Short mmCIF file of C-alpha atoms and ligand atoms in Angstrom, two decimals:
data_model
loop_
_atom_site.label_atom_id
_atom_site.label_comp_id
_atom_site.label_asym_id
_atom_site.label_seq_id
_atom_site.Cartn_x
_atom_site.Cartn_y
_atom_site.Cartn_z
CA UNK A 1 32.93 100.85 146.68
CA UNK A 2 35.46 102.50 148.86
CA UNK A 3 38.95 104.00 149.05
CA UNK A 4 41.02 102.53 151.25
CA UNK A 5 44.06 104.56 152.70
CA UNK A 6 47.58 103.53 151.84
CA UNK A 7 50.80 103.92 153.18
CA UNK A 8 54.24 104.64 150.73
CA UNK A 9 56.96 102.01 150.18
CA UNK A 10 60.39 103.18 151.39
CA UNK A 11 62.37 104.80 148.78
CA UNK A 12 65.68 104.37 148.81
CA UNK A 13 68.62 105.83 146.35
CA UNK A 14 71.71 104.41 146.84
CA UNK A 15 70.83 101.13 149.70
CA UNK A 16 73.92 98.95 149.80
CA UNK A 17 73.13 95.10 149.60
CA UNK A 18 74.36 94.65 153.60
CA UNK A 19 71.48 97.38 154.34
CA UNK A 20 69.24 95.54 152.10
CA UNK A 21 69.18 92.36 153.95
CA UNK A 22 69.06 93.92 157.17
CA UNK A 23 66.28 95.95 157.14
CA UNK A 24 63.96 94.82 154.11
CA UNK A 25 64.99 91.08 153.18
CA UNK A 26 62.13 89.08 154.47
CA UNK A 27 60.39 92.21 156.16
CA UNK A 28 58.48 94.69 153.51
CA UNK A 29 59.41 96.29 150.44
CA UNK A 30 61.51 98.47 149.18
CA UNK A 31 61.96 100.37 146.25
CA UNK A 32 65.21 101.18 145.04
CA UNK A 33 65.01 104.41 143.06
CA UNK A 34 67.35 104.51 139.85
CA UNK A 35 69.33 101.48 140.69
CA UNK A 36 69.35 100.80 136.97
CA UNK A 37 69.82 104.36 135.67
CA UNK A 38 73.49 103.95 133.97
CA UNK A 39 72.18 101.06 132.22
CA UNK A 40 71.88 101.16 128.15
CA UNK A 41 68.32 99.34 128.69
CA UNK A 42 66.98 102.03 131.07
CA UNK A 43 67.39 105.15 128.20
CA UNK A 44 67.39 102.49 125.16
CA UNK A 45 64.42 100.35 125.20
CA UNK A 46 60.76 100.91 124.27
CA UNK A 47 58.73 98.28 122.48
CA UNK A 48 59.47 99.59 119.08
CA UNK A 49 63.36 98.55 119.53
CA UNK A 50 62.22 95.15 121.15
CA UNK A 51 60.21 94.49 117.36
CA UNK A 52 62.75 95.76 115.50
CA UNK A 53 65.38 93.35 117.15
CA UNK A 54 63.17 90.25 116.70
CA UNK A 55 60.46 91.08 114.50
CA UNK A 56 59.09 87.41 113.64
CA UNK A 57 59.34 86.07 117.53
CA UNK A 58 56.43 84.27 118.28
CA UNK A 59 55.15 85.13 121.33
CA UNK A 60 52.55 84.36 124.02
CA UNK A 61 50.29 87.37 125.19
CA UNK A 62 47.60 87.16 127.94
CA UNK A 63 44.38 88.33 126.69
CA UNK A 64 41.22 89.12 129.60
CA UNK A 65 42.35 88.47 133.19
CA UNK A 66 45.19 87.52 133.94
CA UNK A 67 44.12 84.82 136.58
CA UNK A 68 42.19 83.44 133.63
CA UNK A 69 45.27 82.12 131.69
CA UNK A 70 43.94 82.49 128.19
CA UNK A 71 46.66 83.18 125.88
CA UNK A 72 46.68 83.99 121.79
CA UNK A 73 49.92 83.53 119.80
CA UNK A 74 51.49 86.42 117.46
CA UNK A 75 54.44 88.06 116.81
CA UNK A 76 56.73 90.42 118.86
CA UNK A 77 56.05 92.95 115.28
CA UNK A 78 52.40 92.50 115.43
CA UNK A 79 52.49 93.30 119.50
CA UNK A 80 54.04 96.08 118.91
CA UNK A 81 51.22 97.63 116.56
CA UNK A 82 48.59 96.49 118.94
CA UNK A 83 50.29 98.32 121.43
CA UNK A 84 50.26 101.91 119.41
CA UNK A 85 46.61 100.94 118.72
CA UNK A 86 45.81 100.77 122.48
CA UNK A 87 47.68 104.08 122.94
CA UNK A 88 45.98 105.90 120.15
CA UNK A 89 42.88 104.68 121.10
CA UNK A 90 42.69 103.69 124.98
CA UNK A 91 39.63 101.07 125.59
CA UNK A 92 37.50 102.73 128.32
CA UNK A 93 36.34 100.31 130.67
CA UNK A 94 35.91 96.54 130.29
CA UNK A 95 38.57 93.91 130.72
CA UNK A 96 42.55 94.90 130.27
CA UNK A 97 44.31 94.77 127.59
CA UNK A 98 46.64 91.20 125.97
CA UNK A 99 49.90 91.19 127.45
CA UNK A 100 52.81 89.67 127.00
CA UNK A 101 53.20 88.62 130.56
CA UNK A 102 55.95 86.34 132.30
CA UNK A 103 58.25 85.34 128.88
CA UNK A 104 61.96 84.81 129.22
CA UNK A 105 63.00 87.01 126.52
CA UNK A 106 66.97 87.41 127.56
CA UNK A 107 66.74 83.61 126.50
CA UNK A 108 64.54 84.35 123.34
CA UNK A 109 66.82 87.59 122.49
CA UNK A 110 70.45 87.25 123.63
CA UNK A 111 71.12 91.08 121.89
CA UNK A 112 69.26 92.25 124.88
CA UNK A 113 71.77 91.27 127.58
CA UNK A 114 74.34 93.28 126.84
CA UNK A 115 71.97 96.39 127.43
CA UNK A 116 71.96 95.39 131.07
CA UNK A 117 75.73 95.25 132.17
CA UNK A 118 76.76 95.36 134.10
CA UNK A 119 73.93 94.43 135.92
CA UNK A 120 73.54 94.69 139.75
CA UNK A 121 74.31 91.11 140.65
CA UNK A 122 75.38 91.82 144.15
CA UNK A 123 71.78 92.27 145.84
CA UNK A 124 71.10 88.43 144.99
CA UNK A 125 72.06 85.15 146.44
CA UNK A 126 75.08 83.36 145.03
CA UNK A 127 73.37 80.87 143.19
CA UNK A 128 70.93 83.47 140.97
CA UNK A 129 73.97 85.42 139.28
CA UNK A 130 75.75 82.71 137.28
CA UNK A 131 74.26 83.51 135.03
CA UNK A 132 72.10 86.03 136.28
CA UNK A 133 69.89 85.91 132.71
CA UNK A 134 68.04 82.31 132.61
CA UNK A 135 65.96 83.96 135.68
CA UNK A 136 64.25 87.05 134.01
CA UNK A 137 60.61 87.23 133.34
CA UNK A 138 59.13 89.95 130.96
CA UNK A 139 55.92 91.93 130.94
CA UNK A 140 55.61 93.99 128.31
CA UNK A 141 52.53 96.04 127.58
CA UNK A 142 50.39 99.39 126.86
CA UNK A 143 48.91 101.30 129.44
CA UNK A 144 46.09 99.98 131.26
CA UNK A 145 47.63 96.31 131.23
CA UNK A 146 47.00 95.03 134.47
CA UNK A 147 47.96 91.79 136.74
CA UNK A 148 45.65 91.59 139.53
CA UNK A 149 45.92 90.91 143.18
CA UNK A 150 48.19 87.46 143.76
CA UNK A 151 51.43 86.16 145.24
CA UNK A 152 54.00 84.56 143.35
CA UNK A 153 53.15 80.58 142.84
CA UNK A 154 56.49 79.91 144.74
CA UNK A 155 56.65 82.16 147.95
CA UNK A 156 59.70 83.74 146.38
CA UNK A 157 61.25 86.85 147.07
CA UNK A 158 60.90 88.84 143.84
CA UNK A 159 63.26 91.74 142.59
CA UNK A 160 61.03 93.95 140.01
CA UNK A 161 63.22 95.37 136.82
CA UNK A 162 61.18 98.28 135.46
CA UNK A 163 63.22 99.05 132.43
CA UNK A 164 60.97 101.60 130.18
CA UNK A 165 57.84 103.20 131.19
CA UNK A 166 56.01 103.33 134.40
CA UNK A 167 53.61 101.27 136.51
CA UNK A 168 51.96 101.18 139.77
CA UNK A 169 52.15 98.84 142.63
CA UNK A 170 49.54 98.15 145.43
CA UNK A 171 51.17 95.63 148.04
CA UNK A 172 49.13 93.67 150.68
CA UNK A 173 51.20 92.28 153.69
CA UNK A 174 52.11 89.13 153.65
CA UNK A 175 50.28 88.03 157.03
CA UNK A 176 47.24 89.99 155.38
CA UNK A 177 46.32 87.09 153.14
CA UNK A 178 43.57 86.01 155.00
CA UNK A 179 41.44 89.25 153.84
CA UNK A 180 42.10 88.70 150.25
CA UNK A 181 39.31 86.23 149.54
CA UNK A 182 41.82 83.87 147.56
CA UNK A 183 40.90 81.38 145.10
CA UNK A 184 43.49 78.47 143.04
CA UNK A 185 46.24 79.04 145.56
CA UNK A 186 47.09 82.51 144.83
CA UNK A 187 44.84 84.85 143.35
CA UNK A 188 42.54 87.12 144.86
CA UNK A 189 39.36 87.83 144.21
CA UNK A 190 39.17 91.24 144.90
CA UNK A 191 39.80 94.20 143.00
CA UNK A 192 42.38 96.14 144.62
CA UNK A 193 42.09 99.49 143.23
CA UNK A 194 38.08 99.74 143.46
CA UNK A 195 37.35 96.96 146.29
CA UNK A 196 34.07 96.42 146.97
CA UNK A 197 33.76 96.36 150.51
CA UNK A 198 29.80 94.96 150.54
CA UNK A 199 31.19 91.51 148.84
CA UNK A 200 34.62 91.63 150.35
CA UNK A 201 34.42 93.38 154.20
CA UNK A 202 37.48 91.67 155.34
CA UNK A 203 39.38 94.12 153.04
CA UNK A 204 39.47 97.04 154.90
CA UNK A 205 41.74 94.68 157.43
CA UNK A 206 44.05 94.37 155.06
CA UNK A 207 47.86 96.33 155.24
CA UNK A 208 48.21 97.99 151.85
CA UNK A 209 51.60 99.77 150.45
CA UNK A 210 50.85 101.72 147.09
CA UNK A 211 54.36 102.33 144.95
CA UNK A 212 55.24 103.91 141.84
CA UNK A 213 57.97 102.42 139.82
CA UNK A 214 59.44 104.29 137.15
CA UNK A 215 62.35 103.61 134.30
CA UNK A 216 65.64 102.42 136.44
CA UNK A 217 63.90 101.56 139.57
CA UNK A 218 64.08 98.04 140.94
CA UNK A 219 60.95 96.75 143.42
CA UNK A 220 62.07 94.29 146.20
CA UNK A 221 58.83 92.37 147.44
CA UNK A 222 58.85 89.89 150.11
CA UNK A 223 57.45 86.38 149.77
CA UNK A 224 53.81 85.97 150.06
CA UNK A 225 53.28 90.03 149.56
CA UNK A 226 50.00 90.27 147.74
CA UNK A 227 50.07 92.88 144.79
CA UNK A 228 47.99 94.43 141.96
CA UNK A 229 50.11 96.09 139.04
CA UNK A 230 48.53 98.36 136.07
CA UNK A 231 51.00 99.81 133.57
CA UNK A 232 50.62 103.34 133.49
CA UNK A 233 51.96 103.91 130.29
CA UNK A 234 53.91 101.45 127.59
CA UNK A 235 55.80 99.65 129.68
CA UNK A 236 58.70 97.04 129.69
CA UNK A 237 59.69 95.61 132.95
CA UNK A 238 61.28 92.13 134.47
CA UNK A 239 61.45 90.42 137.40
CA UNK A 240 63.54 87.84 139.42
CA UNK A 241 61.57 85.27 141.60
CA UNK A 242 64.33 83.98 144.05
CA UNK A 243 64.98 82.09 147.04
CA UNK A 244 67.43 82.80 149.96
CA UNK A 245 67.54 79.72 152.72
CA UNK A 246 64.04 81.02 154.81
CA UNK A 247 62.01 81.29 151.79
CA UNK A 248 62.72 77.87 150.03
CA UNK A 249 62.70 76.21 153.21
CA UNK A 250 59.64 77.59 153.81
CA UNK A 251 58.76 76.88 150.13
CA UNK A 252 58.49 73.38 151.40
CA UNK A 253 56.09 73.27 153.93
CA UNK A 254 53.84 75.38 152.13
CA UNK A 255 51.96 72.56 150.11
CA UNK A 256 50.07 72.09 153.50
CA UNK A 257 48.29 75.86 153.10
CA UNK A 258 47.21 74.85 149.60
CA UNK A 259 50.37 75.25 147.42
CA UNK A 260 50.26 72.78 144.41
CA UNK A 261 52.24 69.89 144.50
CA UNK A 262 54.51 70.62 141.40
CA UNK A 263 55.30 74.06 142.88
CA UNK A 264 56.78 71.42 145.63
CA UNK A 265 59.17 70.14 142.86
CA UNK A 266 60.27 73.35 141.69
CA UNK A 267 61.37 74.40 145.34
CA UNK A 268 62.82 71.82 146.10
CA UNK A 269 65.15 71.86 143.16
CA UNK A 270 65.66 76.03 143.75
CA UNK A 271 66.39 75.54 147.20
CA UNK A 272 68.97 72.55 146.25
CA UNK A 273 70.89 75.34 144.32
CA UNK A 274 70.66 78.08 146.90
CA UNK A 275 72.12 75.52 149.64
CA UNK A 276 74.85 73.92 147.78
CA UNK A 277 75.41 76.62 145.24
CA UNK A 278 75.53 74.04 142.13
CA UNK A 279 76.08 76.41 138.96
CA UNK A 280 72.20 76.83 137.72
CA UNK A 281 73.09 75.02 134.44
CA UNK A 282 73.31 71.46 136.40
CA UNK A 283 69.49 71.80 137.50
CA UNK A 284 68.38 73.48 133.95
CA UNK A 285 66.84 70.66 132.65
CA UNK A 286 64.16 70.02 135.52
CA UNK A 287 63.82 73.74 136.08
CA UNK A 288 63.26 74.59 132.45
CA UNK A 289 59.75 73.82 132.77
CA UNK A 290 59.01 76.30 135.31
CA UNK A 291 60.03 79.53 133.01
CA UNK A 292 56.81 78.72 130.95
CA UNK A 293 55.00 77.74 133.97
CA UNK A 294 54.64 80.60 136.07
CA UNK A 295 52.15 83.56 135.28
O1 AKG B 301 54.03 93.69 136.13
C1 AKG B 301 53.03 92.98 136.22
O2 AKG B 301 52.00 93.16 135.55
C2 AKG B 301 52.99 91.80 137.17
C3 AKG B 301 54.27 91.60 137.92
C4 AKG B 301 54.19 90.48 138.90
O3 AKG B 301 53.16 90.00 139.27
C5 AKG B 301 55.43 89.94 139.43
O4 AKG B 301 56.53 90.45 139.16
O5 AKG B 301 55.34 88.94 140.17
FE1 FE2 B 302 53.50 88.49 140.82
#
């Protein structure tokens, strides 16, 4: 096993969107400390007021790896005790524990919107902020839940919401790829925080960025970044996978490296939106299936 050194994300307070684009869109990540701080959501939620607001909502955790896709059905009450259980008694070792991981729950829990105005709209493309809510992704978890090393199914760009809690990033380049030892498109078989450089020597090539993201901060990643995230505490975060012209146009050509052919489908019909700028409710019906798609 080995440490491998790694270098700090920018931190920014304060970047304006022009700023944004120029220097990170496309380029590397940024973090963007306390761009949610005046927000109700950022002091208000915690997985107890999540139950309490929807105690009987069936949801979809993630139990084992992540990459494995093996999900259990319960409810958003019963999560919540299985969370307090983790932190009163934190497994040591062995696989990480269920999370709910990649659920729309803005769609699931209108109440929760209003928490988040008014949110930063601004930093994203014309076509993701009417309405700005039908793109959200939860993960919600205890500490110790962990995603490992991927990119995003889509080659998206992908704003990161963390909303209560904290959690830490490790981000490979995107041009780095080629030393992750991936397998089904995305994942990677090695484990970032512990590689093990006898099975996987190609590792220590590898650009790595290591980023904590706290309550109010918002994580801009570019497409194809490779990254490995493991709650550090309870945790509540979203994201928003989105295209700009590059990315969806390069969204297209990427089913010849390997990208599945229905991830073709879904970027074509996101990049049809960010060109013509068609209000997100005339492609809803063909998109819907990718909000329970991606993981
Ligand atoms: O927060 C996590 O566990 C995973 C986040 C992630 O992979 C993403 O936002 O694409
Ligand atoms: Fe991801």
């Amino acid at each position: 096993m080995a440490t491998l050194s790694h270098a700090a994300v920018d931190v920014h307070e304060n970047l304006e969107p022009a700023a944004f684009y120029r220097d990170y869109v496309n380029a590397k990540p940024v973090l963007m400390k306390n761009a949610l701080a005046g927000l109700p959501a950022a002091t208000r939620w915690s997985i107890p007021y999540l139950s309490e607001l929807a105690p009987d909502l069936p949801v979809r955790l993630k139990v084992g790896y992540i990459a494995r896709g093996e999900t259990v059905t319960t409810t958003l009450k019963e999560y919540g005790r299985l969370v307090d259980d983790v932190v009163a008694n934190p497994p040591s070792g062995g696989e990480p524990p269920p999370y709910l991981h990649d659920l729309p729950l803005f769609s699931m829990i209108p109440e929760l919107r209003a928490d988040m105005e008014p949110f930063p709209t601004e930093y994203l493309p014309r076509f993701f902020r009417r309405p700005w809510w039908v793109f959200p992704q939860f993960f919600v978890g205890p500490p110790g839940a962990t995603t490992t090393l991927h990119f995003d199914t889509l080659q998206t760009h992908n704003f990161f919401y963390q909303l209560h809690g904290s959690k830490r990033f490790l981000i490979v380049h995107p041009e780095d790829r080629k030393y992750c030892y991936t397998y089904n498109w995305r994942w990677s078989h090695v484990d970032a925080e512990n590689p093990d450089l006898s099975r996987h020597p190609l590792f220590q090539r590898a650009r790595i960025q290591t980023c904590l993201v706290e309550a109010g901060d918002v994580l801009y990643m570019p497409p194809g970044a490779l990254h490995h995230v493991r709650s550090l505490s309870p945790s509540i975060s979203f994201n928003i996978d989105w295209h700009d012209r590059h990315s969806a146009l390069r969204g297209l050509t990427a089913v010849r490296h390997g990208m599945p052919r229905r991830n073709l489908w879904y970027n074509l019909l996101l990049g049809f939106g960010v060109y013509t700028g068609v209000p997100v409710r005339y492609i809803m019906t063909p998109l819907r299936p990718y909000f329970t798609y991606i993981s």
